[in-house]
Coordinates of C-alpha atoms in Angstrom, one line a residue:
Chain L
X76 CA -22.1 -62.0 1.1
X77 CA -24.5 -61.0 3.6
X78 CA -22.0 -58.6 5.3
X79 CA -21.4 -57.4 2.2
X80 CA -25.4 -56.4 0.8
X81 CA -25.8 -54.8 4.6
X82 CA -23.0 -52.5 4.3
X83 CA -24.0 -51.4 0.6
X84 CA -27.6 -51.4 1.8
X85 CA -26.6 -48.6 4.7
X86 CA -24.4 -46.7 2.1
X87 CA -27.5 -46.5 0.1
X88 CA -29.7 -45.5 2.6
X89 CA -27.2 -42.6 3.5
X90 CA -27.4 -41.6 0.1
X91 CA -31.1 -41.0 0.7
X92 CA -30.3 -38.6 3.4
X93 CA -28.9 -36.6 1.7
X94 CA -30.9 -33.2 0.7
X95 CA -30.7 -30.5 -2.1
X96 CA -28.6 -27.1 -0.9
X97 CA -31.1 -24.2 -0.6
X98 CA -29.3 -21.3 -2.4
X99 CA -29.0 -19.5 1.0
X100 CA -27.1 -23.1 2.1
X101 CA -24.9 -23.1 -1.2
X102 CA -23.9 -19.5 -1.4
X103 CA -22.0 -20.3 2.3
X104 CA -20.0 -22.7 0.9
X105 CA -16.7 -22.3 -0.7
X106 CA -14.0 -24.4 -1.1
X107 CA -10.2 -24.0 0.6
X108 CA -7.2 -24.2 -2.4
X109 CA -4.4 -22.2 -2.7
X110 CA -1.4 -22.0 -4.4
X111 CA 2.3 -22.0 -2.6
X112 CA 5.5 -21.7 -3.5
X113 CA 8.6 -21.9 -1.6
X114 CA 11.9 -20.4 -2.3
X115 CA 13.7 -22.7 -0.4
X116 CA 17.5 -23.0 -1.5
X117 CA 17.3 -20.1 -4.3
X118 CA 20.1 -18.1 -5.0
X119 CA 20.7 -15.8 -8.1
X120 CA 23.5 -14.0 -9.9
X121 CA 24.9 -12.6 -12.9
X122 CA 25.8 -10.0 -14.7
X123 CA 22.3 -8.6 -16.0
X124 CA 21.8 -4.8 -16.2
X125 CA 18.4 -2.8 -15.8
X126 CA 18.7 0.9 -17.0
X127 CA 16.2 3.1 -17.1
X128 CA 16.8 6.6 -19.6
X129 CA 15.0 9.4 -20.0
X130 CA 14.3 11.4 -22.9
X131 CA 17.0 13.6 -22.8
X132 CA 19.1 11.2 -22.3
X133 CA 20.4 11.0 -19.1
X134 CA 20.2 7.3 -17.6
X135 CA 19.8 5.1 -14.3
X136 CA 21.3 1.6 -14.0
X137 CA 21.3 -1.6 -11.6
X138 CA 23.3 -4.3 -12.8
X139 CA 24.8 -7.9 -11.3
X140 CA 22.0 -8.8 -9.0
X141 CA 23.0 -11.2 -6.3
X142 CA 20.1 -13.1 -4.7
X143 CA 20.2 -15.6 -2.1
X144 CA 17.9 -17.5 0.7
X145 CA 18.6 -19.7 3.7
X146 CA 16.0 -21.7 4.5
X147 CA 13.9 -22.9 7.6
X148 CA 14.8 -26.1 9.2
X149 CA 11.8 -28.0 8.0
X150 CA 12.0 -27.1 4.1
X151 CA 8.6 -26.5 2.7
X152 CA 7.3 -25.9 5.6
X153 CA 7.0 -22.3 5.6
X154 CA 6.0 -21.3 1.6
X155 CA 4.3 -18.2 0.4
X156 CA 0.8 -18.2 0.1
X157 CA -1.7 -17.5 -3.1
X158 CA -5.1 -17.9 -2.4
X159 CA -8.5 -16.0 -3.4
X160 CA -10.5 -15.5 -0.4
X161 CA -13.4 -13.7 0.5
X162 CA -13.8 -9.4 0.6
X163 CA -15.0 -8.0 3.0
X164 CA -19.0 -7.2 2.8
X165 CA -19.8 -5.7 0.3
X166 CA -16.7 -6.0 -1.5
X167 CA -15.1 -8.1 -4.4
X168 CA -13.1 -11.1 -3.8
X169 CA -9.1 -10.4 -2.8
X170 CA -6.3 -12.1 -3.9
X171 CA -4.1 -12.8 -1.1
X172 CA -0.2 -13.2 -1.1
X173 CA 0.6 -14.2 2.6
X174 CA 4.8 -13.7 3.0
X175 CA 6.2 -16.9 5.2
X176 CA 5.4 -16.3 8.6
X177 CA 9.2 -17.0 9.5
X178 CA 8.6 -17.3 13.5
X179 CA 12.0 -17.7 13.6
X180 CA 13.9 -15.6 11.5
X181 CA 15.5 -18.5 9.5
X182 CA 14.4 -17.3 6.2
X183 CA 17.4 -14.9 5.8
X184 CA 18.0 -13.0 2.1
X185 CA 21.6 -11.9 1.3
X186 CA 21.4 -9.5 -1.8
X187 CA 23.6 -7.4 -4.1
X188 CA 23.8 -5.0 -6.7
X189 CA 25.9 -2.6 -8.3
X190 CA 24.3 1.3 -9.7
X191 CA 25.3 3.9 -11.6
X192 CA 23.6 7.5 -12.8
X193 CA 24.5 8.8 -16.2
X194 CA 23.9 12.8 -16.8
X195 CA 25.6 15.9 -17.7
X196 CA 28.3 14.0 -19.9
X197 CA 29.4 11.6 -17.1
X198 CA 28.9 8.3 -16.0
X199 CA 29.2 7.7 -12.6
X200 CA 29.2 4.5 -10.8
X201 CA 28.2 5.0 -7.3
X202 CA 29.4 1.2 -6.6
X203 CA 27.6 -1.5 -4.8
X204 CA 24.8 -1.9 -2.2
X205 CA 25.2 -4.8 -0.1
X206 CA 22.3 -6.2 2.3
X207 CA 22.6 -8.8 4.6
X208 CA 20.2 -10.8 6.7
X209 CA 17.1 -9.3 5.5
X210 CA 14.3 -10.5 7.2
X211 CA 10.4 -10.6 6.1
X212 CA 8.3 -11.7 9.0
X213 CA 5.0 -12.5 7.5
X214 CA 3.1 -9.3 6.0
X215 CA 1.6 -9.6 2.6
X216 CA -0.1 -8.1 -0.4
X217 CA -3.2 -8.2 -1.8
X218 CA -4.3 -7.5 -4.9
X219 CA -8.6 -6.7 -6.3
X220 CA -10.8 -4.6 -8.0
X221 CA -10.7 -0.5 -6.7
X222 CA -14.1 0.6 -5.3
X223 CA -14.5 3.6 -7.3
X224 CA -12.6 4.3 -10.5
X225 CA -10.6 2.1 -12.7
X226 CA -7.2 0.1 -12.1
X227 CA -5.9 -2.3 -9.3
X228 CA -6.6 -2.0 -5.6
X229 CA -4.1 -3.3 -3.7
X230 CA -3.1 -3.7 0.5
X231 CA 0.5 -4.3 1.3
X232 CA 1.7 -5.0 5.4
X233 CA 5.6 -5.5 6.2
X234 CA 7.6 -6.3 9.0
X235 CA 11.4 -5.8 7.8
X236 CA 14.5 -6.1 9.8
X237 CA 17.9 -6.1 7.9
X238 CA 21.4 -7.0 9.9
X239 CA 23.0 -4.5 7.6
X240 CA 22.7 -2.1 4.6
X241 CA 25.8 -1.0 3.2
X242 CA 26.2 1.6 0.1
X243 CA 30.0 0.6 -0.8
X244 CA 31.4 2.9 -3.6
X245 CA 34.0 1.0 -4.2
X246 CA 32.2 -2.3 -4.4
X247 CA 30.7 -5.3 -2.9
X248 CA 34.3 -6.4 -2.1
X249 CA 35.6 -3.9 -0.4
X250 CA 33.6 -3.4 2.6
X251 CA 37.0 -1.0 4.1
X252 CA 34.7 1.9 2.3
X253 CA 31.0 2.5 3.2
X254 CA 28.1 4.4 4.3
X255 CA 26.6 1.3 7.0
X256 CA 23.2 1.4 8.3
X257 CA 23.2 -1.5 11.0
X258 CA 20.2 -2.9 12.9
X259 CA 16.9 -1.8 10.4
X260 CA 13.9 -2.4 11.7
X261 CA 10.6 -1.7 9.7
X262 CA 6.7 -2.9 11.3
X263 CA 3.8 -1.9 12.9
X264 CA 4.3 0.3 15.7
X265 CA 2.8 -2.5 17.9
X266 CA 5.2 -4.6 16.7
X267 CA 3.4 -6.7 14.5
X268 CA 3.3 -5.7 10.3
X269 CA 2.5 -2.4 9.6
X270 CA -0.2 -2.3 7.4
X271 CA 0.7 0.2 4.8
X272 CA -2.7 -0.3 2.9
X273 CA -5.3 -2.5 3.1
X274 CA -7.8 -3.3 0.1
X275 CA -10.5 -2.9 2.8
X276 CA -10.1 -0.7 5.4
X277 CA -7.6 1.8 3.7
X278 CA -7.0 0.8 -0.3
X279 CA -4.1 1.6 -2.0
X280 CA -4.9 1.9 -5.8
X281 CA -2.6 1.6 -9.3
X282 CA -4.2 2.9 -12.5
X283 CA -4.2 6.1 -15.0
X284 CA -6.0 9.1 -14.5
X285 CA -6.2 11.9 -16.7
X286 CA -5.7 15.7 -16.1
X287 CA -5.6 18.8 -18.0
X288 CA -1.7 17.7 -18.7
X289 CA -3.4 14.2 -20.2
X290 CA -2.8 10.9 -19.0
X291 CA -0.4 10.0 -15.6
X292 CA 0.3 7.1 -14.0
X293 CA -1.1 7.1 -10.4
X294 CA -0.5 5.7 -7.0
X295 CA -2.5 6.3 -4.4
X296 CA -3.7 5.4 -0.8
X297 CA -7.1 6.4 -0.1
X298 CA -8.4 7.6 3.6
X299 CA -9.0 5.1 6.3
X300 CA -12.5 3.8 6.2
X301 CA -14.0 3.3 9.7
X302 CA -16.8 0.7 7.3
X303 CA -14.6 -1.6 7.3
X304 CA -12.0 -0.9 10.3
X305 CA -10.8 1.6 13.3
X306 CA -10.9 4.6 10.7
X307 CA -7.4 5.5 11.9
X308 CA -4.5 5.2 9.8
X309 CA -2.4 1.7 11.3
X310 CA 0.9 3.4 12.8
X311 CA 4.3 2.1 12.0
X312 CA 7.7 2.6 13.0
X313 CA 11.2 2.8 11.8
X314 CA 14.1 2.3 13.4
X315 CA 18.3 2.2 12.5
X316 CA 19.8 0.7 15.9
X317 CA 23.5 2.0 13.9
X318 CA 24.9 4.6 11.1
X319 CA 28.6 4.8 10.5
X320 CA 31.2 5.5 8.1
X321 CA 34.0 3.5 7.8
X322 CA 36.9 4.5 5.4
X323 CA 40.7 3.3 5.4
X324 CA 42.7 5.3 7.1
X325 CA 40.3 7.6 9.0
X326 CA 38.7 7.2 12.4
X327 CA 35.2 5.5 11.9
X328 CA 32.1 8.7 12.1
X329 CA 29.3 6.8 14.3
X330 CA 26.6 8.6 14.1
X331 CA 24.2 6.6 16.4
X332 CA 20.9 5.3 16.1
X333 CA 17.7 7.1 14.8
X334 CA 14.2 6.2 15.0
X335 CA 10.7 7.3 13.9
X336 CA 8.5 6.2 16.9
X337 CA 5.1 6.4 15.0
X338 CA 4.3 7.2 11.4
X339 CA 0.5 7.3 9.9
X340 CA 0.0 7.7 6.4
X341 CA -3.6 8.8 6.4
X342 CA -3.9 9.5 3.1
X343 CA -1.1 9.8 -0.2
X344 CA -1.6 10.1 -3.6
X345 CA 1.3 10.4 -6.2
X346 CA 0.5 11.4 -10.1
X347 CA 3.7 11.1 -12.1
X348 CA 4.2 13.4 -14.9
X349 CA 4.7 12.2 -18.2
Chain E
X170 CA 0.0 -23.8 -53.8
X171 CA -1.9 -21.2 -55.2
X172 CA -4.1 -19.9 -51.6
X173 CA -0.8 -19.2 -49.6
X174 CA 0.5 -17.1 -52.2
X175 CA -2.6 -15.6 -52.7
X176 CA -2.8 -14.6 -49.5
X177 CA 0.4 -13.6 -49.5
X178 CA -0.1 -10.9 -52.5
X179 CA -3.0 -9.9 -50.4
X180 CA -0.8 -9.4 -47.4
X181 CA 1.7 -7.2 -48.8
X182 CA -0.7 -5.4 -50.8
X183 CA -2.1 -4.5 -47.6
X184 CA 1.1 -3.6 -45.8
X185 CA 1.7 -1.6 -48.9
X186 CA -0.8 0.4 -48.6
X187 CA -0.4 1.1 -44.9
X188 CA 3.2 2.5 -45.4
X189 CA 1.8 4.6 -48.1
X190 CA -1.2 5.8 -45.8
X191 CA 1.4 6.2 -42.9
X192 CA 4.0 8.4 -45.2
X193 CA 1.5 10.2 -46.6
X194 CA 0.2 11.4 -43.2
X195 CA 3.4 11.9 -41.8
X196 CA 4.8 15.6 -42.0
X197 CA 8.2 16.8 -41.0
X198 CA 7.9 19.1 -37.6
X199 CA 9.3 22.9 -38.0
X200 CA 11.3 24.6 -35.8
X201 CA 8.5 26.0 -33.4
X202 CA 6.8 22.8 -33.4
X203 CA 10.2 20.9 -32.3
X204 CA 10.9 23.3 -30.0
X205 CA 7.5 23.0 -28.5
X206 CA 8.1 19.4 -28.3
X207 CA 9.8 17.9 -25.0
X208 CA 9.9 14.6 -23.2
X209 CA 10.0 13.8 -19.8
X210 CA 10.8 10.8 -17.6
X211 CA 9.0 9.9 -14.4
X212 CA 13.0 9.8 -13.4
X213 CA 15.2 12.1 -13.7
X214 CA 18.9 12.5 -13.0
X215 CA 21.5 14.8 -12.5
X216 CA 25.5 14.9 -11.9
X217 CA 27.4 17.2 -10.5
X218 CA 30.2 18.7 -8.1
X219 CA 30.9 21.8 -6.1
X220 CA 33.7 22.0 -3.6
X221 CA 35.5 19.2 -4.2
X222 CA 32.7 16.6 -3.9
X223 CA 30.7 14.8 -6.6
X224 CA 26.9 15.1 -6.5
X225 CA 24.7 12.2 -8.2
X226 CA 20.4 13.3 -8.2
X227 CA 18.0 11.2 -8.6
X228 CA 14.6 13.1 -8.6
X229 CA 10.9 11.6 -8.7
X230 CA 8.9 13.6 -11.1
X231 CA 5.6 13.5 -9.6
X232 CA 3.2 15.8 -8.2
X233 CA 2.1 14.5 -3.9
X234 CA -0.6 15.3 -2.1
X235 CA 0.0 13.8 1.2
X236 CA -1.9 13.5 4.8
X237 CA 0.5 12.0 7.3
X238 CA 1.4 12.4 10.8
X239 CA 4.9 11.4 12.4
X240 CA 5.6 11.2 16.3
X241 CA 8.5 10.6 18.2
X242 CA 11.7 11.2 15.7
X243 CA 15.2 11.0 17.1
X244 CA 17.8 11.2 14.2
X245 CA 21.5 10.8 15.0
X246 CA 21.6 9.5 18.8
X247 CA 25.3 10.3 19.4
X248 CA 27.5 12.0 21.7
X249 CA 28.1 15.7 20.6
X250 CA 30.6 17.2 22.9
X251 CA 30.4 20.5 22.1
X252 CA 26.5 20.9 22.9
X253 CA 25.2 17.2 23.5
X254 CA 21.5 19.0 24.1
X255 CA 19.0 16.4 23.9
X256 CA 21.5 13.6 22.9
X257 CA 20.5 13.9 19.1
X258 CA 20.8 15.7 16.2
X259 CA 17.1 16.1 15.3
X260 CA 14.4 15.7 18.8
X261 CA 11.1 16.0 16.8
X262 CA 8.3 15.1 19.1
X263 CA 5.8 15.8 16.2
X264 CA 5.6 16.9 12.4
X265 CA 2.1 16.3 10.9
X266 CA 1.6 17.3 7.2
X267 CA -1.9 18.7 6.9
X268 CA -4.7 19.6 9.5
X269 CA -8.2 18.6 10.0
X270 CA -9.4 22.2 11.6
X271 CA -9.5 24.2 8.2
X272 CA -10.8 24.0 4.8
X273 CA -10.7 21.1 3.1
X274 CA -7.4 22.0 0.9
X275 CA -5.7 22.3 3.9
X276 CA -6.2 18.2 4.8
X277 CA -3.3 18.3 2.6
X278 CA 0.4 18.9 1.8
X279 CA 1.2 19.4 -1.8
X280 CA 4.8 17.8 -2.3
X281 CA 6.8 18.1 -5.6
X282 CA 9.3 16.4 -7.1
X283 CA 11.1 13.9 -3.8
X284 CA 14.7 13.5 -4.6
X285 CA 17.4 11.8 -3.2
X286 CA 21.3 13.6 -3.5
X287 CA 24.3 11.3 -3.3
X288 CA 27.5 12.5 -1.6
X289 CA 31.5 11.0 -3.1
X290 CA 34.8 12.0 -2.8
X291 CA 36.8 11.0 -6.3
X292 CA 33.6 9.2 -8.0
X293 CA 35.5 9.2 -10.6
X294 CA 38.3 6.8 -9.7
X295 CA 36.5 3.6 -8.1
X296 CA 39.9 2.9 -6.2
X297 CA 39.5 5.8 -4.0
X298 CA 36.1 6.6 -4.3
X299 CA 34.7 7.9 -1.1
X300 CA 31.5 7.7 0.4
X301 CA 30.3 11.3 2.2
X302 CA 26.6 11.1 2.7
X303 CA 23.3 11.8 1.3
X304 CA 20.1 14.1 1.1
X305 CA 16.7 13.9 0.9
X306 CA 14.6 16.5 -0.2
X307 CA 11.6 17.9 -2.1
X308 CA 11.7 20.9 -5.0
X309 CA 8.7 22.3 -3.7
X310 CA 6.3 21.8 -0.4
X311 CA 3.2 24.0 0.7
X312 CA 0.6 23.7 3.0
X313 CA 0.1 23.3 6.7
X314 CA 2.8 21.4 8.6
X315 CA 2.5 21.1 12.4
X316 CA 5.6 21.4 14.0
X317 CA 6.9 20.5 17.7
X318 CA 10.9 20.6 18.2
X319 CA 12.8 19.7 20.7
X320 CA 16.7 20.1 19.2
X321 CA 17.6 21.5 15.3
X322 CA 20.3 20.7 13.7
X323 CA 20.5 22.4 11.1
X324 CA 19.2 25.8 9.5
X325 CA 15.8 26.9 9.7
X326 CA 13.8 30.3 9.4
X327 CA 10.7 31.1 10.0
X328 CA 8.2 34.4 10.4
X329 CA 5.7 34.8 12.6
X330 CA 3.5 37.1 14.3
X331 CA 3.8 38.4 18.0
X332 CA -0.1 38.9 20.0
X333 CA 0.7 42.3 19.6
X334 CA 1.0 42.1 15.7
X335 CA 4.8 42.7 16.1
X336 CA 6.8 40.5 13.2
X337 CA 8.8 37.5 15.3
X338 CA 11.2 35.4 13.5
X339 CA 13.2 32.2 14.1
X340 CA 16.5 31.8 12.8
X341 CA 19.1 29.3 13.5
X342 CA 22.1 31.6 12.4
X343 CA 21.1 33.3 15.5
X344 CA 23.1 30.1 16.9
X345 CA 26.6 30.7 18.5
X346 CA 27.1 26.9 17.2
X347 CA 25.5 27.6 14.0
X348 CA 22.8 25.4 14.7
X349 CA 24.4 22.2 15.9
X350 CA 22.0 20.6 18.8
X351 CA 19.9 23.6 19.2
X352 CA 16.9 24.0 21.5
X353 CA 15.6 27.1 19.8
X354 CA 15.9 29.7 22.9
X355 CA 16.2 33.3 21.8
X356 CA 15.6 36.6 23.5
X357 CA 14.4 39.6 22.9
X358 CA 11.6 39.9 20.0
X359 CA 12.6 36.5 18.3
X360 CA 10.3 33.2 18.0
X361 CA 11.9 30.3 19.9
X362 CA 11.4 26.4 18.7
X363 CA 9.3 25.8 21.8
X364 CA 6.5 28.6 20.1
X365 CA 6.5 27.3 17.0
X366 CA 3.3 25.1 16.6
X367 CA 3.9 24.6 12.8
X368 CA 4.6 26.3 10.0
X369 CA 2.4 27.3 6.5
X370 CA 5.0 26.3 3.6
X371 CA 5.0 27.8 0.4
X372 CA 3.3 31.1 -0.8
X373 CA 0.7 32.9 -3.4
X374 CA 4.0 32.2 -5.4
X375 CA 4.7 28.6 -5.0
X376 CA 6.2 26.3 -2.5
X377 CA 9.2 26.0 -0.4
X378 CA 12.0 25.1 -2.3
X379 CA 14.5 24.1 0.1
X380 CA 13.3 21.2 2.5
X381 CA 16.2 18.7 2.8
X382 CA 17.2 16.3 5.4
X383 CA 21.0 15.4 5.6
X384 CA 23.1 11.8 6.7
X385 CA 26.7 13.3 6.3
X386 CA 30.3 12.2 8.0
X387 CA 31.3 15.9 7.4
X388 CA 29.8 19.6 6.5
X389 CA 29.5 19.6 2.7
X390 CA 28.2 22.7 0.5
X391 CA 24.9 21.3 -1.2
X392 CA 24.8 22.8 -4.8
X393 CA 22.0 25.8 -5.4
X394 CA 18.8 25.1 -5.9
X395 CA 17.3 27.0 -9.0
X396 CA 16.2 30.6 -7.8
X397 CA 17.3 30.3 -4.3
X398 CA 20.5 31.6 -2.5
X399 CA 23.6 29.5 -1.4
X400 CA 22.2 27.0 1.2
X401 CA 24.1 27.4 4.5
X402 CA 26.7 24.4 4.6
X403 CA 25.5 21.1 5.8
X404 CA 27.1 20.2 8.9
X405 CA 28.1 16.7 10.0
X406 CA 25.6 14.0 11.5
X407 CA 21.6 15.1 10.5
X408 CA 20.9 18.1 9.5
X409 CA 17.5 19.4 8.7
X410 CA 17.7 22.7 5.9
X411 CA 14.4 24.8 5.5
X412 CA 14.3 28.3 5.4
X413 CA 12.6 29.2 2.2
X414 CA 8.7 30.7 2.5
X415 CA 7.8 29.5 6.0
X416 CA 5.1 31.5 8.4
X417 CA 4.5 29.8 11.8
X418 CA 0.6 28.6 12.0
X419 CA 0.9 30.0 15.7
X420 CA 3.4 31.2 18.6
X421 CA 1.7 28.9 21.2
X422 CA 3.6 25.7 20.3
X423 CA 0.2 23.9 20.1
X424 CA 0.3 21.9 16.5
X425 CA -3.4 22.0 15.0
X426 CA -5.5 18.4 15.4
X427 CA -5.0 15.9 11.9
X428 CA -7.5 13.7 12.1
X429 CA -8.4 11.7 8.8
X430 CA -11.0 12.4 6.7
X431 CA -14.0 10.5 7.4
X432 CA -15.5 7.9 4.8

């Protein structure tokens, strides 16, 4: 009983230590929650169709989407990542989508679909596009409020590599026909995630502007801002280690690889027209 | 009982009167104001054929202003035993779109209308359909693009201006190989590759119409773009097209500085 009042007696007495937060002291503190989710095991298909049609008529279509994901060797282990962290100075608060950071490579997508352009009084199905072992190696998006004007602000970073890309006109199941771009590699020309936009140092923005033609939808990414970064636009790279063309019957065309060693965006802004 | 279908009178009273307001305001269109009356989509499409292949568009319908700089491009790395030049089909050590020396319009390249042109043999029949290749283009591009190139495949033209004031001009038909894996050398009073330091696209009249990039497994004749001549055929491999409204920024091969726009 005695053991007992000393150790509630202590408890107590750390209680008393305990001070108020000065507003300086409080306005430091922030919490650490998050949301994640992890695709681990998902797989898609079916026979759903997206078309998209103009006014005169004349349409676009992707149809039977085929999804599917292997997984890491510890699942759960590598989820994406929601969470609202701080801006930078200054700045409003960003969400954050961090993509897995997939050390590894064992987070591999195989996809599908099937496409089709209808104009000029014909339908024409251009067949199937077939992508395996697509790779995201962390990168991410993130998503606040713009700076100046109206809309979303947004920063997006990718590292990509695909084993293959295939454009198979006469379907996903008959691989004996194709245009096949092997080896794809997409990142920072450092390579680590090129950093397309960033909501800080180079914004990308969504919204509607208007113009003496009236309202268009608008895409944008602003110049780099040497407030918050380098002031140079992050460099990335692409690279196809392959093309070819394969058809039955005909020697196979190779034409090689082809790469873009460095590409800036420094500054790109894209008003649709309505 | 009696609120609900009180409230339901009310309610259709209501919607009555709306219909009546909204056929009451609404007045049929004449002919001029139909025909003054178009829609657009942000994409739009096109099929086609010419030469015995099928041609399926797919154009963005947006307006670009762009500030970009790309180093080090080496499209099509293959053997080429006719002229294996450089080893590919396009050797371009530089192409920047805009400059930071000038005015501030000229920070920028104004792109219209980015389109990607699919290539088939029998897209028609999806038993023998064939695959042949692809394009990527834009309708129109002006401005200031620095230029440094190795090899060309393709066909390109450009004007340009000798020291004396003497017009120069580069043109790959000059090419015995009609362009394949060319390094640009010329004699007499021509502009080689090597002087070109960029090009000015577009003029008082618009842009250049006829920028397109090529992935093909053999030549194909590209369909004509509206107010333009016959392309030249596209040969196999890469193949860079862009001979329409192009004066070269210089004849010292020196691209002019892009450096962003400070904030």
């Amino acid at each position: 009983m005695r053991a007992l009042l000393g150790v509630l007696m202590m408890a107590a007495s750390s209680v008393w230590a305990m001070e108020p937060l000065s507003d300086s002291a409080l306005s430091s503190v922030r919490g650490r929650d998050g949301v994640s989710f992890d695709l681990n095991g998902f797989a898609m298909s079916g026979d759903a169709r997206v078309t998209y049609t103009t006014p005169t008529g004349s349409s676009l279509y992707a149809e039977k989407f085929a999804a599917s994901r292997s997984d890491s060797l510890l699942p759960f282990s590598d989820p994406f990542r929601l969470d609202i962290v701080p801006g930078a100075p200054g700045l409003a608060d960003v969400i954050n989508i961090a993509f897995p950071v997939n050390a590894n490579g064992e987070q591999r997508w195989q996809m599908a679909y099937d496409w089709g352009v209808g104009a000029n009084g014909v339908v024409r199905e251009q067949g199937s596009v077939v992508v395996k072992d697509m790779v995201l190696t962390g990168g991410g998006l993130q998503f606040t409020t713009p700076q100046i004007n109206d809309g979303i602000a947004f920063g997006a970073a990718l590292k990509l590599d695909i084993g293959q890309l295939a454009l198979q006109p006469r379907g996903r199941e008959d691989a004996t026909e194709a245009m096949v771009l092997s080896g794809i590699h997409i990142g920072g020309a450092d390579g680590g995630a090129w950093a397309i936009a960033n909501v800080a140092s180079q914004p990308a923005v969504i919204n509607a502007l208007n113009d003496a033609s009236g309202p268009r939808l608008h895409i944008g990414i602003d110049w780099p801002d040497a407030r918050y970064g380098s002031g140079q636009a992050p460099a990335g790279s692409i690279a196809v280690d392959n093309i070819s063309f394969v058809s039955p019957g005909q020697p196979t065309v190779d034409l090689g690889s082809s790469r873009i060693g460095s590409i800036q965006i420094q500054y790109l802004d894209i008003k649709f027209r309505q | 009982m009696t609120f609900p279908t009180l409230r339901q009178l009310l309610l259709s009273v209501v919607l009555l009167c709306g219909m009546h307001a909204a056929s009451a305001q609404m007045q049929p269109m004449s002919e001029d104001e139909l025909s003054n009356t178009h829609g657009q989509g942000i994409v739009t499409m096109t099929n086609t054929s010419l030469g015995g292949y099928d041609f399926s568009k797919v154009v963005l319908e947006a307006d670009i202003a762009l500030s970009a700089n790309l180093r080090n491009m080496r499209l099509g790395e293959y053997t080429y035993s006719a002229r294996n030049g450089g080893g590919a089909d396009l050797d371009i050590s530089l192409m920047q779109f805009g400059r930071s020396d000038g005015t501030e319009a000229q920070r920028l390249v104004q792109i219209s209308n980015p389109y990607f042109e699919f290539v088939y043999k029998n897209a028609a029949d999806g038993a023998s359909r064939e695959a042949i290749g692809m394009r990527f283009g834009f309708e129109s591009i002006s401005g200031d693009i620095g230029l440094q190139i190795k090899t060309l495949s393709g066909s390109m033209r450009v004007t340009g201006t000798a020291a004396d004031g003497s017009a120069l001009v580069l043109d790959s038909r000059n090419d015995a190989l009609g362009g394949k894996r060319w390094d640009g050398a010329c004699t007499s009073s021509c502009l080689s590759l090597s002087q070109l330091g960029g090009v000015t696209a577009g003029d008082a009249s618009g842009g250049s119409r006829d920028f397109w990039v090529s992935l093909l497994k053999t030549g194909v004749q590209f369909p004509t773009a509206a107010g333009l001549p016959a392309s030249d055929p596209a040969q196999a491999g890469v193949w860079l097209n862009w001979r329409d409204k192009l004066q070269a920024l210089n004849t010292s091969g020196i691209a002019p500085p892009n450096l962003p726009k400070g904030r």
